[in-house]
Amino acid sequence: MMVACLIFSRGAAPVSAFCRTLLIGTGIVWGSTAPLFLAPPTDLDGIYERSLAAVSCVLVLTIARLFCPPAKQLKAT
């Protein structure tokens, strides 16, 4: 997922600098937190898993924000 974020950030750069920065940040957060997934005790495992899911949602919403305006333009023509 970290690699996907960094690859998408290169493509997002011409469209939106904010989305590029958000994708790079998401990749860094994922890359630093995902390897520790098996480390927390069972009591905290669910919270940690949900935080990783929130990071994944940020990726999906950022890519959706990139794709929606061009899709609306195609639909209008």
mmCIF file of N, CA and C in Angstrom:
data_model
loop_
_atom_site.group_PDB
_atom_site.id
_atom_site.type_symbol
_atom_site.label_atom_id
_atom_site.label_comp_id
_atom_site.label_asym_id
_atom_site.label_seq_id
_atom_site.Cartn_x
_atom_site.Cartn_y
_atom_site.Cartn_z
ATOM 1 N N MET A 1 0.818 -1.185 0.000
ATOM 2 C CA MET A 1 0.000 0.000 0.000
ATOM 3 C C MET A 1 0.871 1.262 0.000
ATOM 4 N N MET A 2 1.988 1.193 0.690
ATOM 5 C CA MET A 2 2.877 2.348 0.694
ATOM 6 C C MET A 2 3.374 2.640 -0.716
ATOM 7 N N VAL A 3 3.714 1.610 -1.452
ATOM 8 C CA VAL A 3 4.183 1.784 -2.827
ATOM 9 C C VAL A 3 3.068 2.354 -3.695
ATOM 10 N N ALA A 4 1.841 1.889 -3.496
ATOM 11 C CA ALA A 4 0.705 2.407 -4.271
ATOM 12 C C ALA A 4 0.508 3.890 -3.998
ATOM 13 N N CYS A 5 0.610 4.297 -2.751
ATOM 14 C CA CYS A 5 0.463 5.718 -2.414
ATOM 15 C C CYS A 5 1.519 6.564 -3.111
ATOM 16 N N LEU A 6 2.743 6.087 -3.104
ATOM 17 C CA LEU A 6 3.817 6.862 -3.721
ATOM 18 C C LEU A 6 3.687 6.896 -5.241
ATOM 19 N N ILE A 7 3.230 5.812 -5.840
ATOM 20 C CA ILE A 7 3.017 5.803 -7.289
ATOM 21 C C ILE A 7 1.869 6.730 -7.668
ATOM 22 N N PHE A 8 0.780 6.657 -6.909
ATOM 23 C CA PHE A 8 -0.358 7.545 -7.178
ATOM 24 C C PHE A 8 0.023 9.008 -6.973
ATOM 25 N N SER A 9 0.921 9.298 -6.049
ATOM 26 C CA SER A 9 1.295 10.688 -5.804
ATOM 27 C C SER A 9 1.996 11.302 -7.008
ATOM 28 N N ARG A 10 2.749 10.493 -7.743
ATOM 29 C CA ARG A 10 3.388 11.016 -8.964
ATOM 30 C C ARG A 10 2.345 11.403 -10.005
ATOM 31 N N GLY A 11 1.302 10.592 -10.134
ATOM 32 C CA GLY A 11 0.250 10.904 -11.088
ATOM 33 C C GLY A 11 -0.650 12.031 -10.638
ATOM 34 N N ALA A 12 -0.768 12.205 -9.323
ATOM 35 C CA ALA A 12 -1.642 13.255 -8.788
ATOM 36 C C ALA A 12 -0.990 14.627 -8.832
ATOM 37 N N ALA A 13 0.309 14.679 -8.962
ATOM 38 C CA ALA A 13 1.031 15.952 -8.913
ATOM 39 C C ALA A 13 0.534 16.978 -9.935
ATOM 40 N N PRO A 14 0.307 16.618 -11.196
ATOM 41 C CA PRO A 14 -0.171 17.632 -12.141
ATOM 42 C C PRO A 14 -1.593 18.104 -11.870
ATOM 43 N N VAL A 15 -2.380 17.293 -11.186
ATOM 44 C CA VAL A 15 -3.788 17.618 -10.950
ATOM 45 C C VAL A 15 -3.972 18.428 -9.681
ATOM 46 N N SER A 16 -3.363 17.984 -8.578
ATOM 47 C CA SER A 16 -3.589 18.638 -7.289
ATOM 48 C C SER A 16 -2.372 18.440 -6.390
ATOM 49 N N ALA A 17 -1.786 19.549 -5.980
ATOM 50 C CA ALA A 17 -0.637 19.480 -5.075
ATOM 51 C C ALA A 17 -1.070 18.991 -3.697
ATOM 52 N N PHE A 18 -2.275 19.360 -3.273
ATOM 53 C CA PHE A 18 -2.783 18.915 -1.974
ATOM 54 C C PHE A 18 -2.950 17.401 -1.941
ATOM 55 N N CYS A 19 -3.536 16.836 -2.989
ATOM 56 C CA CYS A 19 -3.719 15.382 -3.039
ATOM 57 C C CYS A 19 -2.389 14.662 -3.105
ATOM 58 N N ARG A 20 -1.430 15.241 -3.792
ATOM 59 C CA ARG A 20 -0.091 14.640 -3.852
ATOM 60 C C ARG A 20 0.519 14.576 -2.463
ATOM 61 N N THR A 21 0.440 15.682 -1.727
ATOM 62 C CA THR A 21 0.973 15.721 -0.369
ATOM 63 C C THR A 21 0.243 14.744 0.540
ATOM 64 N N LEU A 22 -1.074 14.672 0.400
ATOM 65 C CA LEU A 22 -1.868 13.760 1.217
ATOM 66 C C LEU A 22 -1.514 12.302 0.922
ATOM 67 N N LEU A 23 -1.295 11.979 -0.328
ATOM 68 C CA LEU A 23 -0.913 10.610 -0.691
ATOM 69 C C LEU A 23 0.478 10.251 -0.167
ATOM 70 N N ILE A 24 1.404 11.170 -0.237
ATOM 71 C CA ILE A 24 2.737 10.916 0.305
ATOM 72 C C ILE A 24 2.662 10.715 1.816
ATOM 73 N N GLY A 25 1.895 11.565 2.491
ATOM 74 C CA GLY A 25 1.732 11.420 3.938
ATOM 75 C C GLY A 25 1.065 10.109 4.308
ATOM 76 N N THR A 26 0.056 9.715 3.536
ATOM 77 C CA THR A 26 -0.617 8.447 3.787
ATOM 78 C C THR A 26 0.344 7.279 3.606
ATOM 79 N N GLY A 27 1.172 7.332 2.591
ATOM 80 C CA GLY A 27 2.153 6.276 2.371
ATOM 81 C C GLY A 27 3.162 6.187 3.498
ATOM 82 N N ILE A 28 3.591 7.326 4.001
ATOM 83 C CA ILE A 28 4.551 7.331 5.100
ATOM 84 C C ILE A 28 3.914 6.780 6.369
ATOM 85 N N VAL A 29 2.676 7.209 6.655
ATOM 86 C CA VAL A 29 1.980 6.705 7.847
ATOM 87 C C VAL A 29 1.762 5.205 7.738
ATOM 88 N N TRP A 30 1.325 4.746 6.578
ATOM 89 C CA TRP A 30 1.100 3.308 6.399
ATOM 90 C C TRP A 30 2.409 2.533 6.528
ATOM 91 N N GLY A 31 3.438 3.016 5.896
ATOM 92 C CA GLY A 31 4.721 2.320 5.926
ATOM 93 C C GLY A 31 5.337 2.241 7.318
ATOM 94 N N SER A 32 5.039 3.221 8.160
ATOM 95 C CA SER A 32 5.610 3.195 9.503
ATOM 96 C C SER A 32 4.733 2.453 10.510
ATOM 97 N N THR A 33 3.441 2.325 10.244
ATOM 98 C CA THR A 33 2.549 1.672 11.214
ATOM 99 C C THR A 33 2.176 0.236 10.846
ATOM 100 N N ALA A 34 2.100 -0.087 9.593
ATOM 101 C CA ALA A 34 1.664 -1.427 9.195
ATOM 102 C C ALA A 34 2.610 -2.543 9.653
ATOM 103 N N PRO A 35 3.921 -2.362 9.641
ATOM 104 C CA PRO A 35 4.777 -3.460 10.097
ATOM 105 C C PRO A 35 4.579 -3.821 11.573
ATOM 106 N N LEU A 36 4.032 -2.908 12.345
ATOM 107 C CA LEU A 36 3.816 -3.160 13.768
ATOM 108 C C LEU A 36 2.458 -3.797 14.050
ATOM 109 N N PHE A 37 1.761 -4.232 13.027
ATOM 110 C CA PHE A 37 0.396 -4.734 13.176
ATOM 111 C C PHE A 37 0.315 -5.927 14.115
ATOM 112 N N LEU A 38 1.291 -6.795 14.102
ATOM 113 C CA LEU A 38 1.249 -7.995 14.936
ATOM 114 C C LEU A 38 1.811 -7.762 16.341
ATOM 115 N N ALA A 39 2.328 -6.593 16.620
ATOM 116 C CA ALA A 39 2.972 -6.328 17.901
ATOM 117 C C ALA A 39 2.020 -6.000 19.053
ATOM 118 N N PRO A 40 0.918 -5.270 18.840
ATOM 119 C CA PRO A 40 0.108 -4.885 20.001
ATOM 120 C C PRO A 40 -0.574 -6.088 20.650
ATOM 121 N N PRO A 41 -0.858 -5.975 21.936
ATOM 122 C CA PRO A 41 -1.562 -7.066 22.607
ATOM 123 C C PRO A 41 -2.996 -7.196 22.080
ATOM 124 N N THR A 42 -3.613 -8.295 22.426
ATOM 125 C CA THR A 42 -4.951 -8.604 21.911
ATOM 126 C C THR A 42 -5.965 -7.525 22.278
ATOM 127 N N ASP A 43 -5.817 -6.907 23.438
ATOM 128 C CA ASP A 43 -6.760 -5.869 23.867
ATOM 129 C C ASP A 43 -6.742 -4.660 22.932
ATOM 130 N N LEU A 44 -5.598 -4.343 22.392
ATOM 131 C CA LEU A 44 -5.465 -3.168 21.523
ATOM 132 C C LEU A 44 -5.480 -3.513 20.041
ATOM 133 N N ASP A 45 -5.559 -4.760 19.703
ATOM 134 C CA ASP A 45 -5.471 -5.193 18.307
ATOM 135 C C ASP A 45 -6.587 -4.578 17.465
ATOM 136 N N GLY A 46 -7.802 -4.549 17.970
ATOM 137 C CA GLY A 46 -8.930 -4.010 17.209
ATOM 138 C C GLY A 46 -8.801 -2.528 16.940
ATOM 139 N N ILE A 47 -8.341 -1.790 17.940
ATOM 140 C CA ILE A 47 -8.150 -0.346 17.764
ATOM 141 C C ILE A 47 -7.071 -0.078 16.721
ATOM 142 N N TYR A 48 -6.005 -0.840 16.786
ATOM 143 C CA TYR A 48 -4.904 -0.666 15.834
ATOM 144 C C TYR A 48 -5.367 -1.004 14.423
ATOM 145 N N GLU A 49 -6.148 -2.065 14.310
ATOM 146 C CA GLU A 49 -6.666 -2.468 13.003
ATOM 147 C C GLU A 49 -7.585 -1.398 12.429
ATOM 148 N N ARG A 50 -8.399 -0.797 13.267
ATOM 149 C CA ARG A 50 -9.293 0.268 12.792
ATOM 150 C C ARG A 50 -8.517 1.511 12.376
ATOM 151 N N SER A 51 -7.424 1.789 13.056
ATOM 152 C CA SER A 51 -6.619 2.943 12.647
ATOM 153 C C SER A 51 -5.978 2.703 11.281
ATOM 154 N N LEU A 52 -5.549 1.477 11.019
ATOM 155 C CA LEU A 52 -5.015 1.163 9.691
ATOM 156 C C LEU A 52 -6.107 1.228 8.629
ATOM 157 N N ALA A 53 -7.325 0.839 8.993
ATOM 158 C CA ALA A 53 -8.445 0.952 8.059
ATOM 159 C C ALA A 53 -8.751 2.420 7.759
ATOM 160 N N ALA A 54 -8.614 3.282 8.756
ATOM 161 C CA ALA A 54 -8.830 4.722 8.532
ATOM 162 C C ALA A 54 -7.789 5.280 7.562
ATOM 163 N N VAL A 55 -6.563 4.814 7.668
ATOM 164 C CA VAL A 55 -5.516 5.245 6.728
ATOM 165 C C VAL A 55 -5.869 4.773 5.317
ATOM 166 N N SER A 56 -6.399 3.569 5.197
ATOM 167 C CA SER A 56 -6.825 3.064 3.888
ATOM 168 C C SER A 56 -7.964 3.891 3.326
ATOM 169 N N CYS A 57 -8.877 4.310 4.192
ATOM 170 C CA CYS A 57 -9.996 5.155 3.744
ATOM 171 C C CYS A 57 -9.502 6.502 3.230
ATOM 172 N N VAL A 58 -8.469 7.037 3.861
ATOM 173 C CA VAL A 58 -7.888 8.299 3.383
ATOM 174 C C VAL A 58 -7.360 8.120 1.965
ATOM 175 N N LEU A 59 -6.711 7.007 1.699
ATOM 176 C CA LEU A 59 -6.207 6.738 0.348
ATOM 177 C C LEU A 59 -7.357 6.676 -0.649
ATOM 178 N N VAL A 60 -8.390 5.928 -0.330
ATOM 179 C CA VAL A 60 -9.515 5.762 -1.256
ATOM 180 C C VAL A 60 -10.230 7.092 -1.488
ATOM 181 N N LEU A 61 -10.449 7.867 -0.438
ATOM 182 C CA LEU A 61 -11.132 9.154 -0.595
ATOM 183 C C LEU A 61 -10.290 10.158 -1.370
ATOM 184 N N THR A 62 -8.987 10.116 -1.198
ATOM 185 C CA THR A 62 -8.106 11.019 -1.950
ATOM 186 C C THR A 62 -8.138 10.691 -3.436
ATOM 187 N N ILE A 63 -8.081 9.417 -3.759
ATOM 188 C CA ILE A 63 -8.131 9.022 -5.167
ATOM 189 C C ILE A 63 -9.502 9.342 -5.765
ATOM 190 N N ALA A 64 -10.555 9.168 -4.976
ATOM 191 C CA ALA A 64 -11.893 9.529 -5.456
ATOM 192 C C ALA A 64 -11.983 11.025 -5.727
ATOM 193 N N ARG A 65 -11.356 11.815 -4.875
ATOM 194 C CA ARG A 65 -11.360 13.270 -5.087
ATOM 195 C C ARG A 65 -10.615 13.644 -6.368
ATOM 196 N N LEU A 66 -9.604 12.880 -6.698
ATOM 197 C CA LEU A 66 -8.867 13.131 -7.938
ATOM 198 C C LEU A 66 -9.679 12.752 -9.173
ATOM 199 N N PHE A 67 -10.431 11.657 -9.090
ATOM 200 C CA PHE A 67 -11.121 11.134 -10.261
ATOM 201 C C PHE A 67 -12.497 11.755 -10.506
ATOM 202 N N CYS A 68 -13.152 12.290 -9.488
ATOM 203 C CA CYS A 68 -14.519 12.788 -9.664
ATOM 204 C C CYS A 68 -14.637 13.986 -10.612
ATOM 205 N N PRO A 69 -13.810 15.034 -10.494
ATOM 206 C CA PRO A 69 -13.966 16.153 -11.434
ATOM 207 C C PRO A 69 -13.785 15.768 -12.903
ATOM 208 N N PRO A 70 -12.770 14.976 -13.275
ATOM 209 C CA PRO A 70 -12.678 14.575 -14.680
ATOM 210 C C PRO A 70 -13.862 13.721 -15.123
ATOM 211 N N ALA A 71 -14.394 12.909 -14.234
ATOM 212 C CA ALA A 71 -15.558 12.080 -14.594
ATOM 213 C C ALA A 71 -16.773 12.957 -14.836
ATOM 214 N N LYS A 72 -16.945 14.008 -14.050
ATOM 215 C CA LYS A 72 -18.066 14.922 -14.250
ATOM 216 C C LYS A 72 -17.916 15.658 -15.586
ATOM 217 N N GLN A 73 -16.690 16.024 -15.947
ATOM 218 C CA GLN A 73 -16.464 16.686 -17.220
ATOM 219 C C GLN A 73 -16.780 15.762 -18.383
ATOM 220 N N LEU A 74 -16.419 14.504 -18.271
ATOM 221 C CA LEU A 74 -16.738 13.546 -19.337
ATOM 222 C C LEU A 74 -18.236 13.341 -19.457
ATOM 223 N N LYS A 75 -18.918 13.312 -18.338
ATOM 224 C CA LYS A 75 -20.367 13.115 -18.341
ATOM 225 C C LYS A 75 -21.087 14.314 -18.971
ATOM 226 N N ALA A 76 -20.537 15.501 -18.776
ATOM 227 C CA ALA A 76 -21.163 16.710 -19.312
ATOM 228 C C ALA A 76 -21.021 16.821 -20.813
ATOM 229 N N THR A 77 -20.018 16.197 -21.394
ATOM 230 C CA THR A 77 -19.808 16.325 -22.831
ATOM 231 C C THR A 77 -20.547 15.286 -23.624
#
